[in-house]
Amino acid sequence: MSGEIAAAFAKAKARGEGALVAYAMAGDPDLARSVDVFAAMVEGGADILEIGVAFSDPIADGPVIQAASERALKAGASLKRVLDEVVPEVRKRCPETPLVVMTYINVVMAMGQEKYAKLAREKGISGTILPDLPPEESTGIRAAFDAAGMDLIPLCAPTTPPARAEAIAKDARGFVYCVSVAGVTGMRAELPADLSSRLELVKRASPVPITAGFGISTAEQARAIGAHADGVVVGSALVRAAHADGPSAARQLCAEIKRGLKR
C-alpha cells in the first residue's frame, strides 16, 4: 500500500524506539494555527501524524476531542478545507512524516469514497482511520483506497472476539489500531490488566505493525505498552495540552512520551 507508514515504524524500530502516532484536530483553534500544532508534535518526536477531521457526531470520541471538533467546525473546518488548506501546509513543514486522517464514514461518503481516496492521496495522505466502519461494510471503500494506494487502517476493540481480532489483523493495511479501553477516547489513570495479552494476540496475527490507543497519556503508560506493541496513539492528552498552552505544550508531551518509548 502506501509504504510511508511501514517506513516510519521501521525507522523508529531501528532507533530502538516504539513509534508515536500523535493526534490533533485540524481546525482547532483554527485552520492555520492547527498546522502549528502538527508541526510542533513532529518537533517533539511524533513519527506519524493523525489528522482529525471534525464531524458533528463523533461517537468514538470523549469530551476533549468532542470539544475540539466543535471548535474546528465553528472555525470552518471541513474535509475539503482540511485537504486543501491544512494538509499541504503540514506536508511542507513535515515532509518526512506520514499523515493519516481520522474521521467518520459519513464525512467520506458525503464527498464520495473514490473522490476522497484520490484527493487525499494526491495531497499526501498515507492512510485513513474510520472508527465507525465495520469490516463487513468496508469492501467498497477499501477497494477505492487500495486503488489510490492509501491504507484503510483497521481497529480492534476490547470487545472484539479473539477470532475476529485475528481475522482483522491478518488482512490489515498500514497498522492495526488496538483500542485499549472500552468506551470513548480520553485520558485514563490505569489501563486494563488484559491489554498486554490482547496486544500479543493481534501482533502474532498481523503482517503490519500494531499500536494501542485510547486512554494513553503518559510516558509510563507508553513504556508499558511498548513491550507488547510497535507503537502508541496519543490524542486527547495532546489536544488538551495544545488547547490549554499552545503548540509548545504538545511538543513537550510528545517528547515525554517518546522517552517512554525508548527500548
Short mmCIF file of C-alpha atoms in Angstrom, two decimals:
data_model
loop_
_atom_site.label_atom_id
_atom_site.label_comp_id
_atom_site.label_asym_id
_atom_site.label_seq_id
_atom_site.Cartn_x
_atom_site.Cartn_y
_atom_site.Cartn_z
CA MET A 1 0.00 0.00 0.00
CA SER A 2 1.30 3.48 0.81
CA GLY A 3 4.72 2.38 2.10
CA GLU A 4 5.29 5.55 4.13
CA ILE A 5 3.66 4.14 7.25
CA ALA A 6 5.73 0.95 7.20
CA ALA A 7 8.88 3.03 6.73
CA ALA A 8 8.07 5.21 9.75
CA PHE A 9 7.66 2.18 12.00
CA ALA A 10 10.87 0.66 10.62
CA LYS A 11 12.83 3.87 11.29
CA ALA A 12 11.58 4.03 14.86
CA LYS A 13 12.47 0.40 15.42
CA ALA A 14 15.97 0.95 14.01
CA ARG A 15 16.44 3.73 16.57
CA GLY A 16 15.37 1.38 19.35
CA GLU A 17 12.04 3.13 19.87
CA GLY A 18 8.35 2.44 19.65
CA ALA A 19 6.54 4.69 17.20
CA LEU A 20 4.38 7.60 18.35
CA VAL A 21 1.22 8.31 16.37
CA ALA A 22 0.20 11.80 17.50
CA TYR A 23 -3.34 13.12 17.01
CA ALA A 24 -4.64 16.67 16.77
CA MET A 25 -7.83 18.17 15.36
CA ALA A 26 -7.41 20.05 12.07
CA GLY A 27 -9.01 23.47 12.51
CA ASP A 28 -8.51 23.69 16.28
CA PRO A 29 -8.30 26.54 17.20
CA ASP A 30 -8.45 27.47 13.51
CA LEU A 31 -7.12 26.04 10.26
CA ALA A 32 -3.85 27.99 10.20
CA ARG A 33 -2.91 27.55 13.84
CA SER A 34 -3.68 23.84 13.82
CA VAL A 35 -0.77 23.47 11.38
CA ASP A 36 1.50 24.84 14.12
CA VAL A 37 0.27 22.12 16.47
CA PHE A 38 1.00 19.34 13.98
CA ALA A 39 4.47 20.73 13.27
CA ALA A 40 5.22 21.05 16.98
CA MET A 41 4.30 17.41 17.59
CA VAL A 42 6.78 16.30 14.94
CA GLU A 43 9.42 18.52 16.54
CA GLY A 44 8.66 16.69 19.78
CA GLY A 45 9.28 13.32 18.16
CA ALA A 46 5.98 12.17 16.61
CA ASP A 47 6.62 9.54 13.94
CA ILE A 48 3.18 9.67 12.31
CA LEU A 49 0.57 12.44 12.44
CA GLU A 50 -3.09 11.58 12.84
CA ILE A 51 -5.13 14.45 11.43
CA GLY A 52 -8.59 14.66 12.91
CA VAL A 53 -11.38 15.87 10.61
CA ALA A 54 -14.32 17.24 12.57
CA PHE A 55 -17.72 15.57 12.50
CA SER A 56 -20.88 16.67 14.28
CA ASP A 57 -21.46 13.25 15.88
CA PRO A 58 -18.03 11.87 16.85
CA ILE A 59 -19.27 8.71 18.54
CA ALA A 60 -15.81 7.28 19.32
CA ASP A 61 -14.54 10.45 20.98
CA GLY A 62 -14.69 11.64 24.56
CA PRO A 63 -15.23 15.17 25.88
CA VAL A 64 -11.79 16.58 24.99
CA ILE A 65 -11.93 15.66 21.31
CA GLN A 66 -15.65 16.40 21.10
CA ALA A 67 -14.89 19.95 22.22
CA ALA A 68 -12.03 20.19 19.70
CA SER A 69 -14.39 19.01 16.96
CA GLU A 70 -16.90 21.72 17.91
CA ARG A 71 -14.19 24.40 17.84
CA ALA A 72 -12.98 23.19 14.45
CA LEU A 73 -16.46 23.21 12.96
CA LYS A 74 -17.01 26.75 14.24
CA ALA A 75 -13.71 27.73 12.60
CA GLY A 76 -15.00 26.44 9.25
CA ALA A 77 -13.21 23.10 9.09
CA SER A 78 -14.50 20.59 6.55
CA LEU A 79 -12.94 17.59 4.85
CA LYS A 80 -12.32 19.59 1.67
CA ARG A 81 -10.77 22.53 3.51
CA VAL A 82 -8.59 20.26 5.61
CA LEU A 83 -7.28 18.52 2.49
CA ASP A 84 -6.85 21.79 0.57
CA GLU A 85 -5.57 24.10 3.30
CA VAL A 86 -4.21 22.16 6.28
CA VAL A 87 -2.65 19.03 4.79
CA PRO A 88 -0.47 20.83 2.20
CA GLU A 89 0.93 23.13 4.88
CA VAL A 90 1.64 20.23 7.23
CA ARG A 91 3.25 18.39 4.31
CA LYS A 92 5.56 21.38 3.68
CA ARG A 93 6.63 21.66 7.30
CA CYS A 94 6.84 17.91 7.98
CA PRO A 95 7.89 16.40 4.63
CA GLU A 96 9.19 13.13 6.09
CA THR A 97 6.23 12.37 8.36
CA PRO A 98 3.37 10.12 7.19
CA LEU A 99 -0.07 11.69 7.54
CA VAL A 100 -3.16 9.70 8.49
CA VAL A 101 -6.70 11.09 8.51
CA MET A 102 -9.06 10.13 11.31
CA THR A 103 -12.73 10.87 10.68
CA TYR A 104 -16.10 9.16 10.29
CA ILE A 105 -17.65 7.31 7.39
CA ASN A 106 -20.38 9.93 6.83
CA VAL A 107 -17.71 12.55 6.13
CA VAL A 108 -16.03 10.42 3.49
CA MET A 109 -19.26 9.25 1.89
CA ALA A 110 -20.52 12.84 1.63
CA MET A 111 -17.52 13.60 -0.58
CA GLY A 112 -17.62 10.21 -2.33
CA GLN A 113 -15.25 7.38 -1.48
CA GLU A 114 -13.40 7.36 -4.80
CA LYS A 115 -13.10 11.15 -4.88
CA TYR A 116 -11.84 11.22 -1.30
CA ALA A 117 -9.33 8.44 -1.85
CA LYS A 118 -7.91 10.10 -4.95
CA LEU A 119 -7.78 13.62 -3.48
CA ALA A 120 -6.39 12.54 -0.11
CA ARG A 121 -3.64 10.51 -1.72
CA GLU A 122 -2.75 13.38 -4.08
CA LYS A 123 -2.41 15.67 -1.08
CA GLY A 124 -0.06 13.23 0.65
CA ILE A 125 -2.31 11.24 2.99
CA SER A 126 -0.94 7.75 3.63
CA GLY A 127 -3.90 6.21 5.45
CA THR A 128 -7.34 6.78 6.92
CA ILE A 129 -8.99 5.60 10.14
CA LEU A 130 -12.79 5.28 10.16
CA PRO A 131 -13.81 4.03 13.62
CA ASP A 132 -17.49 3.61 12.74
CA LEU A 133 -16.92 1.48 9.64
CA PRO A 134 -17.39 -2.27 10.34
CA PRO A 135 -15.14 -4.62 8.34
CA GLU A 136 -18.22 -6.27 6.79
CA GLU A 137 -19.22 -2.95 5.21
CA SER A 138 -15.76 -1.83 4.14
CA THR A 139 -15.39 -3.68 0.83
CA GLY A 140 -16.18 -0.76 -1.47
CA ILE A 141 -14.23 1.89 0.37
CA ARG A 142 -11.29 -0.44 0.85
CA ALA A 143 -11.18 -1.12 -2.89
CA ALA A 144 -11.19 2.63 -3.55
CA PHE A 145 -8.36 3.14 -1.06
CA ASP A 146 -6.36 0.22 -2.48
CA ALA A 147 -6.72 1.67 -5.98
CA ALA A 148 -5.41 5.02 -4.75
CA GLY A 149 -2.53 3.43 -2.81
CA MET A 150 -3.82 4.52 0.58
CA ASP A 151 -4.21 2.36 3.69
CA LEU A 152 -7.56 1.75 5.38
CA ILE A 153 -6.35 1.29 8.94
CA PRO A 154 -8.49 -1.14 10.98
CA LEU A 155 -9.38 -1.05 14.65
CA CYS A 156 -9.71 -3.87 17.19
CA ALA A 157 -11.77 -3.13 20.29
CA PRO A 158 -11.53 -4.75 23.75
CA THR A 159 -14.86 -6.39 22.95
CA THR A 160 -13.65 -7.86 19.65
CA PRO A 161 -13.66 -11.68 19.99
CA PRO A 162 -10.20 -13.25 19.54
CA ALA A 163 -11.04 -15.00 16.24
CA ARG A 164 -12.42 -11.76 14.80
CA ALA A 165 -9.41 -9.79 16.04
CA GLU A 166 -7.09 -12.26 14.33
CA ALA A 167 -9.05 -12.03 11.08
CA ILE A 168 -8.94 -8.21 11.17
CA ALA A 169 -5.21 -8.25 11.86
CA LYS A 170 -4.36 -10.76 9.12
CA ASP A 171 -5.91 -8.54 6.44
CA ALA A 172 -4.74 -5.20 7.83
CA ARG A 173 -3.22 -2.27 5.97
CA GLY A 174 -0.84 0.34 7.43
CA PHE A 175 -1.08 -0.64 11.08
CA VAL A 176 -3.64 -2.16 13.40
CA TYR A 177 -5.15 0.31 15.86
CA CYS A 178 -5.88 -1.65 19.04
CA VAL A 179 -8.34 0.24 21.22
CA SER A 180 -7.04 -0.01 24.78
CA VAL A 181 -10.25 0.53 26.73
CA ALA A 182 -13.96 0.07 26.29
CA GLY A 183 -15.62 3.43 25.74
CA VAL A 184 -14.56 6.67 24.12
CA THR A 185 -11.25 8.45 23.78
CA GLY A 186 -9.81 10.21 26.80
CA MET A 187 -7.08 10.00 29.42
CA ARG A 188 -7.16 7.08 31.88
CA ALA A 189 -5.25 6.70 35.14
CA GLU A 190 -4.89 2.95 34.54
CA LEU A 191 -5.11 0.67 31.53
CA PRO A 192 -6.81 -2.76 31.57
CA ALA A 193 -4.88 -5.68 33.01
CA ASP A 194 -5.61 -7.84 29.98
CA LEU A 195 -4.34 -5.29 27.44
CA SER A 196 -0.94 -6.94 27.04
CA SER A 197 -2.44 -10.34 26.19
CA ARG A 198 -4.84 -8.75 23.68
CA LEU A 199 -1.95 -6.91 22.02
CA GLU A 200 0.12 -10.08 21.80
CA LEU A 201 -2.75 -11.93 20.12
CA VAL A 202 -3.13 -9.25 17.45
CA LYS A 203 0.62 -8.92 17.00
CA ARG A 204 1.01 -12.64 16.27
CA ALA A 205 -1.63 -12.45 13.55
CA SER A 206 -0.71 -9.14 11.95
CA PRO A 207 1.64 -8.70 8.98
CA VAL A 208 1.78 -4.95 9.75
CA PRO A 209 2.75 -3.04 12.93
CA ILE A 210 0.26 -2.75 15.77
CA THR A 211 -0.43 0.21 18.04
CA ALA A 212 -2.54 0.83 21.11
CA GLY A 213 -4.61 3.97 21.63
CA PHE A 214 -7.48 5.44 23.72
CA GLY A 215 -6.51 6.33 27.27
CA ILE A 216 -2.74 6.70 26.81
CA SER A 217 -1.34 9.97 28.11
CA THR A 218 1.93 9.36 29.97
CA ALA A 219 5.44 8.09 29.30
CA GLU A 220 4.89 5.31 31.84
CA GLN A 221 1.84 4.03 30.01
CA ALA A 222 3.70 4.22 26.70
CA ARG A 223 6.60 2.27 28.18
CA ALA A 224 4.31 -0.50 29.43
CA ILE A 225 2.56 -0.80 26.09
CA GLY A 226 5.82 -0.65 24.14
CA ALA A 227 6.76 -4.09 25.41
CA HIS A 228 3.80 -5.58 23.52
CA ALA A 229 3.12 -3.23 20.58
CA ASP A 230 5.07 -1.40 17.89
CA GLY A 231 3.79 1.99 18.99
CA VAL A 232 1.13 4.04 20.71
CA VAL A 233 -1.53 6.52 19.60
CA VAL A 234 -1.96 9.60 21.79
CA GLY A 235 -4.81 12.00 21.17
CA SER A 236 -6.84 13.56 23.98
CA ALA A 237 -3.80 14.41 26.12
CA LEU A 238 -2.19 16.24 23.19
CA VAL A 239 -5.40 18.04 22.25
CA ARG A 240 -5.88 19.17 25.85
CA ALA A 241 -2.28 20.35 26.14
CA ALA A 242 -2.37 22.30 22.88
CA HIS A 243 -5.71 23.90 23.71
CA ALA A 244 -4.56 24.98 27.17
CA ASP A 245 -0.99 26.04 26.49
CA GLY A 246 -0.39 26.08 22.74
CA PRO A 247 1.82 24.09 20.37
CA SER A 248 4.82 24.09 22.70
CA ALA A 249 2.87 22.05 25.26
CA ALA A 250 2.04 19.44 22.62
CA ARG A 251 5.71 19.37 21.62
CA GLN A 252 6.78 18.78 25.20
CA LEU A 253 4.27 16.00 25.79
CA CYS A 254 5.35 14.22 22.59
CA ALA A 255 8.97 14.38 23.77
CA GLU A 256 8.00 12.91 27.16
CA ILE A 257 6.07 10.05 25.59
CA LYS A 258 8.89 9.32 23.14
CA ARG A 259 11.23 8.95 26.10
CA GLY A 260 8.86 6.31 27.42
CA LEU A 261 9.00 4.50 24.07
CA LYS A 262 12.78 4.10 24.06
CA ARG A 263 13.73 0.45 24.43
#
